[in-house]
């Protein structure tokens, strides 16, 4: 399909956040929108698998929760396997008084994206593929309009560019917005066992019996291994498929880009002991990849197309630009928060952009105020989530090491952590509060 010459809004990137943003804008009555992606088809990599209650509530507001829930598998708890014993540490079923979705929903990102894209098409908007946006410039005749340049030579004029183009965002780069690392990567201090990870979706030779039907994380002194059964999918309906994820300690070197079944099996054997009460021999690796994880936050989620880089004056700025999802914030997948946060950013953005577009004259900076405010609130939210994920990572990677407090009192944080994990498994209120926080319901949206 050909690219039109103009649109009120251009969304660059049709990942989960770009697609959700398009649906949210339609829901607000904005139909003059274009969404493009550089790929011919959606990425066939399952990546995010957990969708939390607050995200389902948000998707429900744009009429998309039901198909996502129906194609997924709800789990009621998350727990740790530690020293051979299973401890349930968060109970999503206890959130029933506060949400229609008292669950952690397991669904692959591929399926979630397919549902969002299909819904968008049913509502009259088709993702235009493959179109790679390469630059943004202020329109020469109208400073409030941005000319977006594409690899094939096309130019699209728009009042609002939404960069939902992932962690290496072109939109962020050409608008000179910094992407500040938050892990101390420069000093190497932030590196953990989970700085490099392998994630794989596998089937087993024989039916396996997992220690829990929920999501479980096997802890060991030097690593952790996650395991959860995925919902049946059209691509592999015949077998039960499990998601396995483990950190790769730096002593093992750099993992292969496409890990073999033998490699994934070796991780499961080394760090997944006890996850199954039956032998777990992998028969097929459906999808596997290595990831380097780190945290970073865009310096702002809202800006203008700069005429002169670094010139913040109204005279030196063009049309509005918003950063969304991984273009604005990234962090390790532990806790399953990245896509959830991006989807909620996108849904909250719809009404703000719709209000902005109603302004006849957007040259006055007062028209920007609600967008500025949205960006400040969402950036603070992202920072809170990143800090929580960093806290969780710290807990998961405490070394089994004794130190001496005041020179004579032995302190071993690893053992303390294990005592806390065991204690939480006995206190229903704490399990509910952890679920409350992880689910996103602790925030207003
Ligand atoms: C292994 C792994 C596991 C994860 N697990 C979870 C989880 O359980 N829960 C969770 O919430 N999150 C999880 N995440 C994070 C989640 O995958 C991301 O947060 C999510 O994909 C971000 O969506 P997005 O739409 O912002 O960006 P992306 O998914 O990266 O999509 C960006 C899109 O933009 C397109 N694009 C890029 N540049 C251009 C351009 N110049 N022109 C046109 N199109 C362009 C790309 O082709 C792509 O389709 C996980 C991530 C990883 C890596």
Tab-separated table of C-alpha atoms and ligand atoms in Angstrom:
chain	number	residue	atom	x	y	z
A	1	UNK	CA	0.000	0.000	0.000
A	2	UNK	CA	1.329	3.442	-0.930
A	3	UNK	CA	2.278	5.977	1.695
A	4	UNK	CA	-0.021	9.027	1.755
A	5	UNK	CA	1.528	12.497	1.540
A	6	UNK	CA	0.150	13.729	4.847
A	7	UNK	CA	-1.505	12.679	8.101
A	8	UNK	CA	-2.342	14.311	11.426
A	9	UNK	CA	-0.217	11.711	13.217
A	10	UNK	CA	2.553	9.426	11.986
A	11	UNK	CA	3.462	6.478	14.206
A	12	UNK	CA	6.899	5.091	13.358
A	13	UNK	CA	7.010	1.431	14.412
A	14	UNK	CA	4.284	-1.201	14.634
A	15	UNK	CA	5.512	-3.103	17.679
A	16	UNK	CA	3.101	-3.483	20.600
A	17	UNK	CA	3.323	0.174	21.636
A	18	UNK	CA	2.893	1.661	18.157
A	19	UNK	CA	-0.090	-0.597	17.439
A	20	UNK	CA	-1.702	0.193	20.795
A	21	UNK	CA	-1.138	3.895	20.277
A	22	UNK	CA	-2.905	3.734	16.906
A	23	UNK	CA	-5.872	1.967	18.538
A	24	UNK	CA	-5.950	4.487	21.365
A	25	UNK	CA	-5.988	7.401	18.892
A	26	UNK	CA	-8.823	5.790	16.913
A	27	UNK	CA	-10.695	5.350	20.165
A	28	UNK	CA	-10.379	9.107	20.713
A	29	UNK	CA	-11.814	9.855	17.278
A	30	UNK	CA	-8.491	10.560	15.488
A	31	UNK	CA	-8.704	8.697	12.228
A	32	UNK	CA	-6.220	10.642	10.091
A	33	UNK	CA	-3.291	8.556	11.293
A	34	UNK	CA	-0.592	6.568	9.529
A	35	UNK	CA	1.416	3.756	11.114
A	36	UNK	CA	4.481	2.369	9.348
A	37	UNK	CA	6.984	-0.377	10.015
A	38	UNK	CA	10.241	-1.150	8.278
A	39	UNK	CA	9.538	-4.896	8.346
A	40	UNK	CA	7.347	-6.717	5.859
A	41	UNK	CA	5.781	-8.678	8.730
A	42	UNK	CA	5.725	-8.413	12.513
A	43	UNK	CA	8.819	-9.767	14.289
A	44	UNK	CA	8.427	-13.503	14.844
A	45	UNK	CA	10.192	-13.575	18.203
A	46	UNK	CA	8.033	-14.261	21.184
A	47	UNK	CA	9.992	-11.982	23.622
A	48	UNK	CA	7.432	-10.596	26.119
A	49	UNK	CA	5.232	-13.301	27.593
A	50	UNK	CA	3.675	-11.712	30.668
A	51	UNK	CA	0.806	-9.241	30.493
A	52	UNK	CA	-0.198	-7.752	33.803
A	53	UNK	CA	-3.617	-6.781	35.181
A	54	UNK	CA	-3.183	-3.000	34.790
A	55	UNK	CA	-2.250	-3.513	31.132
A	56	UNK	CA	-5.315	-5.699	30.561
A	57	UNK	CA	-7.458	-3.014	32.225
A	58	UNK	CA	-5.940	-0.444	29.850
A	59	UNK	CA	-6.425	-2.711	26.816
A	60	UNK	CA	-10.014	-3.216	27.926
A	61	UNK	CA	-10.601	0.529	27.622
A	62	UNK	CA	-9.785	0.304	23.898
A	63	UNK	CA	-11.738	-2.938	23.449
A	64	UNK	CA	-8.740	-5.278	23.038
A	65	UNK	CA	-8.432	-7.186	26.314
A	66	UNK	CA	-10.835	-10.002	25.500
A	67	UNK	CA	-9.013	-11.573	22.508
A	68	UNK	CA	-5.660	-11.213	24.276
A	69	UNK	CA	-7.013	-12.992	27.373
A	70	UNK	CA	-8.818	-15.669	25.352
A	71	UNK	CA	-5.689	-16.619	23.428
A	72	UNK	CA	-3.472	-16.580	26.527
A	73	UNK	CA	-3.145	-18.633	29.676
A	74	UNK	CA	-3.783	-17.057	33.032
A	75	UNK	CA	-1.544	-17.934	35.956
A	76	UNK	CA	-2.347	-17.055	39.517
A	77	UNK	CA	1.092	-16.913	41.076
A	78	UNK	CA	4.816	-16.370	40.710
A	79	UNK	CA	7.275	-18.157	42.927
A	80	UNK	CA	10.844	-19.201	43.566
A	81	UNK	CA	12.412	-22.616	43.666
A	82	UNK	CA	15.145	-22.335	46.239
A	83	UNK	CA	17.199	-25.118	47.794
A	84	UNK	CA	14.854	-27.688	46.236
A	85	UNK	CA	11.697	-26.145	47.793
A	86	UNK	CA	9.035	-24.114	45.999
A	87	UNK	CA	7.922	-20.822	47.579
A	88	UNK	CA	4.911	-18.931	46.212
A	89	UNK	CA	5.740	-15.240	46.558
A	90	UNK	CA	3.050	-13.318	44.716
A	91	UNK	CA	-0.622	-14.179	44.336
A	92	UNK	CA	-2.407	-12.469	41.448
A	93	UNK	CA	-5.687	-14.256	42.230
A	94	UNK	CA	-5.827	-12.183	45.433
A	95	UNK	CA	-6.286	-9.062	43.291
A	96	UNK	CA	-9.858	-10.077	42.390
A	97	UNK	CA	-11.494	-7.291	44.466
A	98	UNK	CA	-9.578	-4.650	42.487
A	99	UNK	CA	-9.590	-5.826	38.867
A	100	UNK	CA	-11.539	-7.792	36.293
A	101	UNK	CA	-8.230	-9.495	35.476
A	102	UNK	CA	-6.806	-11.055	38.667
A	103	UNK	CA	-4.028	-12.897	36.849
A	104	UNK	CA	-0.658	-12.706	35.197
A	105	UNK	CA	-1.554	-13.502	31.608
A	106	UNK	CA	0.926	-15.621	29.682
A	107	UNK	CA	0.815	-14.846	25.979
A	108	UNK	CA	3.610	-14.450	23.470
A	109	UNK	CA	4.391	-11.000	22.129
A	110	UNK	CA	3.922	-12.366	18.595
A	111	UNK	CA	0.302	-13.311	19.320
A	112	UNK	CA	-0.370	-10.055	21.185
A	113	UNK	CA	0.937	-8.043	18.225
A	114	UNK	CA	-1.108	-10.119	15.759
A	115	UNK	CA	-4.282	-9.406	17.743
A	116	UNK	CA	-3.544	-5.678	17.969
A	117	UNK	CA	-2.733	-5.410	14.260
A	118	UNK	CA	-5.849	-7.373	13.256
A	119	UNK	CA	-8.057	-5.200	15.482
A	120	UNK	CA	-6.512	-2.091	13.974
A	121	UNK	CA	-7.206	-3.381	10.457
A	122	UNK	CA	-10.803	-4.237	11.413
A	123	UNK	CA	-11.178	-0.613	12.549
A	124	UNK	CA	-9.949	0.694	9.209
A	125	UNK	CA	-6.202	1.305	9.665
A	126	UNK	CA	-3.621	-0.901	7.960
A	127	UNK	CA	0.019	-0.894	9.005
A	128	UNK	CA	2.019	0.280	5.994
A	129	UNK	CA	4.993	-2.049	5.405
A	130	UNK	CA	7.849	-2.056	4.623
A	131	UNK	CA	8.557	1.654	5.094
A	132	UNK	CA	11.699	2.760	6.918
A	133	UNK	CA	11.623	6.312	8.241
A	134	UNK	CA	15.109	7.820	8.082
A	135	UNK	CA	14.861	11.490	9.011
A	136	UNK	CA	12.635	14.297	10.318
A	137	UNK	CA	12.860	17.936	9.223
A	138	UNK	CA	10.826	21.031	9.903
A	139	UNK	CA	8.556	21.867	6.978
A	140	UNK	CA	9.783	25.030	5.258
A	141	UNK	CA	6.352	26.652	4.918
A	142	UNK	CA	4.747	25.615	8.235
A	143	UNK	CA	6.931	25.310	11.325
A	144	UNK	CA	4.314	23.155	13.065
A	145	UNK	CA	4.526	20.504	10.379
A	146	UNK	CA	7.241	17.872	10.141
A	147	UNK	CA	8.474	16.349	6.907
A	148	UNK	CA	9.285	12.693	7.509
A	149	UNK	CA	11.709	11.167	5.021
A	150	UNK	CA	11.646	7.501	4.064
A	151	UNK	CA	14.305	5.200	2.678
A	152	UNK	CA	12.427	4.833	-0.628
A	153	UNK	CA	12.436	8.615	-1.184
A	154	UNK	CA	8.841	9.245	0.008
A	155	UNK	CA	8.080	12.267	2.203
A	156	UNK	CA	5.098	12.430	4.560
A	157	UNK	CA	3.963	15.663	6.222
A	158	UNK	CA	2.494	15.422	9.702
A	159	UNK	CA	1.643	17.514	12.764
A	160	UNK	CA	2.755	14.868	15.223
A	161	UNK	CA	5.438	12.173	15.009
A	162	UNK	CA	5.249	9.311	17.494
A	163	UNK	CA	8.494	7.372	17.727
A	164	UNK	CA	7.520	3.825	18.705
A	165	UNK	CA	10.542	2.500	16.858
A	166	UNK	CA	12.245	0.495	19.574
A	167	UNK	CA	15.406	0.792	21.631
A	168	UNK	CA	17.585	2.061	18.768
A	169	UNK	CA	14.960	4.649	17.835
A	170	UNK	CA	15.768	6.713	14.754
A	171	UNK	CA	13.219	9.299	15.928
A	172	UNK	CA	15.040	9.717	19.239
A	173	UNK	CA	18.416	10.001	17.547
A	174	UNK	CA	17.517	12.584	14.899
A	175	UNK	CA	15.812	14.765	17.510
A	176	UNK	CA	19.021	14.610	19.607
A	177	UNK	CA	17.296	13.232	22.704
A	178	UNK	CA	19.822	11.500	24.970
A	179	UNK	CA	19.286	7.905	26.123
A	180	UNK	CA	20.968	7.735	29.475
A	181	UNK	CA	22.177	4.362	30.748
A	182	UNK	CA	21.203	3.691	34.364
A	183	UNK	CA	23.278	0.606	35.176
A	184	UNK	CA	26.760	2.111	35.439
A	185	UNK	CA	27.700	0.280	32.221
A	186	UNK	CA	30.586	2.645	31.603
A	187	UNK	CA	32.332	1.495	34.749
A	188	UNK	CA	31.229	-2.116	34.341
A	189	UNK	CA	29.752	-1.913	37.848
A	190	UNK	CA	26.223	-2.666	36.692
A	191	UNK	CA	27.055	-6.023	35.104
A	192	UNK	CA	25.184	-8.983	36.614
A	193	UNK	CA	24.641	-12.611	35.647
A	194	UNK	CA	21.554	-11.372	33.792
A	195	UNK	CA	23.421	-8.803	31.699
A	196	UNK	CA	23.473	-11.481	29.033
A	197	UNK	CA	20.586	-13.912	28.853
A	198	UNK	CA	19.328	-16.786	26.770
A	199	UNK	CA	15.603	-17.055	26.177
A	200	UNK	CA	14.148	-20.121	24.481
A	201	UNK	CA	10.746	-21.645	23.735
A	202	UNK	CA	11.072	-25.431	23.752
A	203	UNK	CA	9.144	-28.697	23.650
A	204	UNK	CA	10.117	-31.854	25.553
A	205	UNK	CA	10.413	-35.457	24.397
A	206	UNK	CA	7.836	-36.604	26.991
A	207	UNK	CA	5.110	-34.705	28.857
A	208	UNK	CA	6.746	-33.005	31.846
A	209	UNK	CA	5.344	-32.208	35.275
A	210	UNK	CA	6.451	-28.727	36.404
A	211	UNK	CA	6.735	-27.889	40.080
A	212	UNK	CA	3.900	-25.353	39.633
A	213	UNK	CA	1.479	-24.389	36.895
A	214	UNK	CA	2.423	-20.753	37.507
A	215	UNK	CA	5.598	-18.884	36.728
A	216	UNK	CA	8.657	-20.125	38.598
A	217	UNK	CA	12.186	-18.890	38.954
A	218	UNK	CA	14.801	-21.413	40.110
A	219	UNK	CA	17.410	-19.666	42.235
A	220	UNK	CA	20.965	-20.868	42.677
A	221	UNK	CA	24.011	-19.137	44.181
A	222	UNK	CA	25.385	-18.128	40.784
A	223	UNK	CA	22.324	-17.802	38.509
A	224	UNK	CA	18.585	-18.172	38.006
A	225	UNK	CA	16.399	-20.019	35.536
A	226	UNK	CA	12.813	-19.101	34.669
A	227	UNK	CA	10.258	-21.584	33.432
A	228	UNK	CA	6.613	-21.293	32.420
A	229	UNK	CA	4.287	-23.174	30.092
A	230	UNK	CA	3.091	-21.084	27.153
A	231	UNK	CA	-0.475	-21.134	25.847
A	232	UNK	CA	-1.169	-23.292	22.773
A	233	UNK	CA	-0.325	-21.398	19.588
A	234	UNK	CA	-1.319	-22.004	15.952
A	235	UNK	CA	2.347	-22.551	14.987
A	236	UNK	CA	2.845	-25.489	17.352
A	237	UNK	CA	-0.541	-26.806	18.496
A	238	UNK	CA	0.534	-30.394	18.964
A	239	UNK	CA	2.789	-30.068	22.009
A	240	UNK	CA	3.171	-28.194	25.250
A	241	UNK	CA	5.702	-25.416	24.812
A	242	UNK	CA	7.732	-24.002	27.687
A	243	UNK	CA	9.607	-20.719	27.953
A	244	UNK	CA	13.044	-21.173	29.517
A	245	UNK	CA	15.231	-18.181	30.372
A	246	UNK	CA	18.550	-18.065	32.196
A	247	UNK	CA	21.357	-15.642	32.831
A	248	UNK	CA	24.740	-16.405	31.298
A	249	UNK	CA	27.578	-15.819	33.782
A	250	UNK	CA	30.507	-13.964	32.193
A	251	UNK	CA	32.717	-17.021	32.923
A	252	UNK	CA	30.830	-18.814	30.103
A	253	UNK	CA	31.837	-16.144	27.588
A	254	UNK	CA	29.473	-14.701	25.010
A	255	UNK	CA	26.572	-17.062	24.262
A	256	UNK	CA	25.827	-18.067	20.652
A	257	UNK	CA	23.380	-15.768	18.799
A	258	UNK	CA	21.020	-18.673	18.002
A	259	UNK	CA	21.533	-21.186	20.800
A	260	UNK	CA	21.207	-24.846	19.865
A	261	UNK	CA	18.974	-27.318	21.684
A	262	UNK	CA	22.108	-28.775	23.338
A	263	UNK	CA	23.091	-25.340	24.644
A	264	UNK	CA	19.603	-24.661	26.076
A	265	UNK	CA	19.540	-28.165	27.603
A	266	UNK	CA	22.887	-27.484	29.290
A	267	UNK	CA	21.427	-24.336	30.904
A	268	UNK	CA	18.371	-26.241	32.094
A	269	UNK	CA	20.550	-29.024	33.509
A	270	UNK	CA	22.870	-26.563	35.254
A	271	UNK	CA	20.334	-24.145	36.726
A	272	UNK	CA	16.864	-25.602	36.290
A	273	UNK	CA	17.218	-28.561	38.646
A	274	UNK	CA	13.922	-29.228	40.397
A	275	UNK	CA	11.766	-27.213	37.978
A	276	UNK	CA	10.219	-30.505	36.837
A	277	UNK	CA	9.462	-33.616	38.834
A	278	UNK	CA	9.919	-35.658	35.651
A	279	UNK	CA	12.907	-35.888	33.273
A	280	UNK	CA	12.975	-32.806	31.028
A	281	UNK	CA	14.739	-33.610	27.757
A	282	UNK	CA	14.276	-30.913	25.135
A	283	UNK	CA	13.092	-32.331	21.806
A	284	UNK	CA	12.881	-29.092	19.843
A	285	UNK	CA	13.873	-25.464	20.221
A	286	UNK	CA	11.127	-23.489	18.526
A	287	UNK	CA	12.787	-20.145	19.064
A	288	UNK	CA	15.866	-19.104	21.015
A	289	UNK	CA	17.945	-16.004	21.189
A	290	UNK	CA	20.578	-14.297	23.274
A	291	UNK	CA	19.954	-10.845	24.712
A	292	UNK	CA	22.106	-8.243	26.338
A	293	UNK	CA	20.064	-6.395	28.892
A	294	UNK	CA	20.523	-2.986	30.419
A	295	UNK	CA	18.462	-0.033	31.593
A	296	UNK	CA	18.234	3.330	29.873
A	297	UNK	CA	15.814	6.247	29.881
A	298	UNK	CA	15.295	8.945	27.253
A	299	UNK	CA	16.116	12.400	28.624
A	300	UNK	CA	12.616	13.497	27.602
A	301	UNK	CA	9.609	11.714	26.074
A	302	UNK	CA	8.394	14.901	24.359
A	303	UNK	CA	10.281	17.274	22.113
A	304	UNK	CA	10.110	19.259	18.891
A	305	UNK	CA	11.887	18.645	15.631
A	306	UNK	CA	14.991	20.773	16.092
A	307	UNK	CA	15.944	23.227	13.415
A	308	UNK	CA	19.269	23.896	15.023
A	309	UNK	CA	20.442	21.080	17.289
A	310	UNK	CA	20.426	22.247	20.886
A	311	UNK	CA	18.329	25.390	20.228
A	312	UNK	CA	15.358	25.139	22.633
A	313	UNK	CA	13.762	28.504	21.692
A	314	UNK	CA	10.354	28.497	19.938
A	315	UNK	CA	12.021	30.028	16.887
A	316	UNK	CA	14.348	27.057	16.702
A	317	UNK	CA	11.801	24.278	16.833
A	318	UNK	CA	9.482	22.414	14.503
A	319	UNK	CA	6.575	19.997	14.952
A	320	UNK	CA	5.968	17.838	18.015
A	321	UNK	CA	7.643	14.489	18.579
A	322	UNK	CA	6.743	11.913	21.223
A	323	UNK	CA	8.776	8.871	22.245
A	324	UNK	CA	6.946	5.733	23.247
A	325	UNK	CA	7.798	2.253	24.552
A	326	UNK	CA	11.362	0.990	24.139
A	327	UNK	CA	12.270	4.181	22.265
A	328	UNK	CA	11.763	5.941	25.607
A	329	UNK	CA	12.783	3.341	28.193
A	330	UNK	CA	14.424	-0.071	28.334
A	331	UNK	CA	15.363	-2.392	31.161
A	332	UNK	CA	16.027	-6.111	31.713
A	333	UNK	CA	13.007	-8.384	31.149
A	334	UNK	CA	13.006	-9.631	34.766
A	335	UNK	CA	9.554	-8.861	36.182
A	336	UNK	CA	8.016	-8.679	32.688
A	337	UNK	CA	7.457	-4.925	32.651
A	338	UNK	CA	8.788	-3.359	29.392
A	339	UNK	CA	5.947	-4.057	26.986
A	340	UNK	CA	3.395	-3.584	29.760
A	341	UNK	CA	4.716	-0.119	30.499
A	342	UNK	CA	4.863	0.746	26.780
A	343	UNK	CA	1.261	-0.339	26.181
A	344	UNK	CA	0.044	1.719	29.140
A	345	UNK	CA	2.096	4.738	27.934
A	346	UNK	CA	0.397	4.368	24.551
A	347	UNK	CA	-3.142	4.137	25.885
A	348	UNK	CA	-2.716	7.140	28.160
A	349	UNK	CA	-1.247	9.145	25.256
A	350	UNK	CA	-4.301	8.818	22.967
A	351	UNK	CA	-6.517	11.422	24.657
A	352	UNK	CA	-3.615	13.878	25.089
A	353	UNK	CA	-2.686	13.813	21.394
A	354	UNK	CA	-6.375	14.013	20.422
A	355	UNK	CA	-6.736	17.185	22.523
A	356	UNK	CA	-3.541	18.642	21.021
A	357	UNK	CA	-4.827	18.101	17.477
A	358	UNK	CA	-7.999	20.056	18.262
A	359	UNK	CA	-5.921	23.238	18.721
A	360	UNK	CA	-6.238	25.506	15.694
A	361	UNK	CA	-2.932	27.187	16.486
A	362	UNK	CA	-0.174	25.052	17.970
A	363	UNK	CA	2.588	27.643	17.602
A	364	UNK	CA	1.844	28.837	21.145
A	365	UNK	CA	3.760	26.735	23.654
A	366	UNK	CA	0.588	26.566	25.833
A	367	UNK	CA	-0.707	23.983	23.356
A	368	UNK	CA	2.238	21.791	24.330
A	369	UNK	CA	1.519	21.857	28.058
A	370	UNK	CA	-0.614	18.666	28.292
A	371	UNK	CA	1.920	16.759	26.182
A	372	UNK	CA	4.745	18.041	28.386
A	373	UNK	CA	2.808	16.961	31.462
A	374	UNK	CA	2.102	13.509	30.008
A	375	UNK	CA	5.808	13.108	29.234
A	376	UNK	CA	6.879	14.088	32.759
A	377	UNK	CA	4.406	11.693	34.401
A	378	UNK	CA	5.275	8.772	32.106
A	379	UNK	CA	9.019	9.351	32.516
A	380	UNK	CA	8.653	9.292	36.306
A	381	UNK	CA	6.614	6.092	35.982
A	382	UNK	CA	9.317	4.519	33.814
A	383	UNK	CA	12.002	5.519	36.317
A	384	UNK	CA	10.001	3.890	39.147
A	385	UNK	CA	9.650	0.668	37.155
A	386	UNK	CA	13.342	0.647	36.226
A	387	UNK	CA	14.332	1.129	39.882
A	388	UNK	CA	12.014	-1.758	40.895
A	389	UNK	CA	13.524	-4.025	38.238
A	390	UNK	CA	17.036	-3.092	39.361
A	391	UNK	CA	16.004	-3.894	42.953
A	392	UNK	CA	14.616	-7.260	41.883
A	393	UNK	CA	17.810	-8.026	39.957
A	394	UNK	CA	19.890	-7.132	42.991
A	395	UNK	CA	17.865	-9.556	45.121
A	396	UNK	CA	18.211	-12.319	42.521
A	397	UNK	CA	21.974	-11.928	42.218
A	398	UNK	CA	23.086	-11.579	45.844
A	399	UNK	CA	26.279	-13.650	46.126
A	400	UNK	CA	26.660	-16.332	48.794
A	401	UNK	CA	29.347	-14.407	50.648
A	402	UNK	CA	29.832	-13.701	54.347
A	403	UNK	CA	30.993	-10.264	55.407
A	404	UNK	CA	31.816	-9.051	58.923
A	405	UNK	CA	29.725	-6.257	60.410
A	406	UNK	CA	31.736	-4.228	62.960
A	407	UNK	CA	34.537	-6.707	62.412
A	408	UNK	CA	32.999	-9.571	64.387
A	409	UNK	CA	29.316	-10.056	63.403
A	410	UNK	CA	28.948	-12.375	60.364
A	411	UNK	CA	26.430	-11.161	57.771
A	412	UNK	CA	25.382	-13.219	54.765
A	413	UNK	CA	22.809	-11.385	52.638
A	414	UNK	CA	22.271	-14.486	50.507
A	415	UNK	CA	21.025	-16.444	53.496
A	416	UNK	CA	18.985	-13.489	54.724
A	417	UNK	CA	17.333	-13.271	51.311
A	418	UNK	CA	16.476	-16.964	51.399
A	419	UNK	CA	14.918	-16.586	54.844
A	420	UNK	CA	12.800	-13.663	53.565
A	421	UNK	CA	11.648	-15.649	50.504
A	422	UNK	CA	10.587	-18.533	52.752
A	423	UNK	CA	8.820	-16.143	55.153
A	424	UNK	CA	6.889	-14.367	52.377
A	425	UNK	CA	5.517	-17.730	51.242
A	426	UNK	CA	3.683	-17.853	54.599
A	427	UNK	CA	2.268	-14.311	54.624
A	428	UNK	CA	-0.690	-13.914	52.260
A	429	UNK	CA	-0.823	-10.127	52.670
A	430	UNK	CA	2.782	-9.682	51.455
A	431	UNK	CA	2.108	-12.010	48.498
A	432	UNK	CA	-0.880	-9.864	47.572
A	433	UNK	CA	1.098	-6.620	47.901
A	434	UNK	CA	3.903	-7.944	45.667
A	435	UNK	CA	1.296	-8.936	43.064
A	436	UNK	CA	-0.331	-5.505	43.444
A	437	UNK	CA	2.976	-3.832	42.640
A	438	UNK	CA	4.039	-6.186	39.806
A	439	UNK	CA	0.592	-6.002	38.198
A	440	UNK	CA	0.849	-2.226	37.764
A	441	UNK	CA	-2.417	-1.733	39.699
A	442	UNK	CA	-0.430	0.190	42.304
A	443	UNK	CA	-0.260	2.997	39.721
A	444	UNK	CA	-3.240	4.954	38.421
A	445	UNK	CA	-2.673	3.786	34.810
B	1	LIG	C1	13.831	-11.510	25.794
B	1	LIG	C2	12.842	-10.474	26.169
B	1	LIG	C3	11.780	-10.794	26.997
B	1	LIG	C4	10.855	-9.824	27.343
B	1	LIG	N1	9.821	-10.149	28.181
B	1	LIG	C5	8.917	-9.204	28.516
B	1	LIG	C6	7.757	-9.531	29.305
B	1	LIG	O1	7.539	-10.669	29.699
B	1	LIG	N2	6.872	-8.535	29.578
B	1	LIG	C7	7.064	-7.261	29.119
B	1	LIG	O2	6.237	-6.389	29.417
B	1	LIG	N3	8.123	-6.931	28.347
B	1	LIG	C8	9.048	-7.867	28.030
B	1	LIG	N4	10.085	-7.546	27.202
B	1	LIG	C9	10.200	-6.185	26.643
B	1	LIG	C10	9.353	-6.036	25.370
B	1	LIG	O3	9.698	-7.014	24.419
B	1	LIG	C11	9.574	-4.642	24.797
B	1	LIG	O4	9.413	-3.699	25.836
B	1	LIG	C12	8.585	-4.336	23.666
B	1	LIG	O5	8.877	-5.091	22.513
B	1	LIG	C13	8.656	-2.855	23.279
B	1	LIG	O6	7.729	-2.612	22.259
B	1	LIG	P1	7.907	-1.380	21.278
B	1	LIG	O7	6.710	-1.412	20.400
B	1	LIG	O8	8.196	-0.155	22.058
B	1	LIG	O9	9.247	-1.679	20.458
B	1	LIG	P2	9.587	-2.889	19.482
B	1	LIG	O10	8.879	-4.118	19.893
B	1	LIG	O11	11.071	-2.919	19.397
B	1	LIG	O12	8.982	-2.439	18.076
B	1	LIG	C14	9.559	-1.392	17.327
B	1	LIG	C15	9.078	-1.511	15.887
B	1	LIG	O13	9.571	-0.388	15.165
B	1	LIG	C16	10.016	-0.802	13.890
B	1	LIG	N5	11.004	0.188	13.442
B	1	LIG	C17	12.204	0.453	14.005
B	1	LIG	N6	12.813	1.459	13.356
B	1	LIG	C18	11.986	1.836	12.361
B	1	LIG	C19	12.070	2.836	11.349
B	1	LIG	N7	13.127	3.643	11.243
B	1	LIG	N8	11.044	2.964	10.472
B	1	LIG	C20	9.954	2.150	10.556
B	1	LIG	N9	9.831	1.183	11.510
B	1	LIG	C21	10.830	1.035	12.403
B	1	LIG	C22	10.584	-2.196	14.133
B	1	LIG	O14	10.600	-2.966	12.948
B	1	LIG	C23	9.611	-2.750	15.176
B	1	LIG	O15	8.537	-3.447	14.577
B	1	LIG	C24	11.015	-8.510	26.856
B	1	LIG	C25	12.085	-8.192	26.007
B	1	LIG	C26	12.989	-9.161	25.670
B	1	LIG	C27	14.122	-8.799	24.751
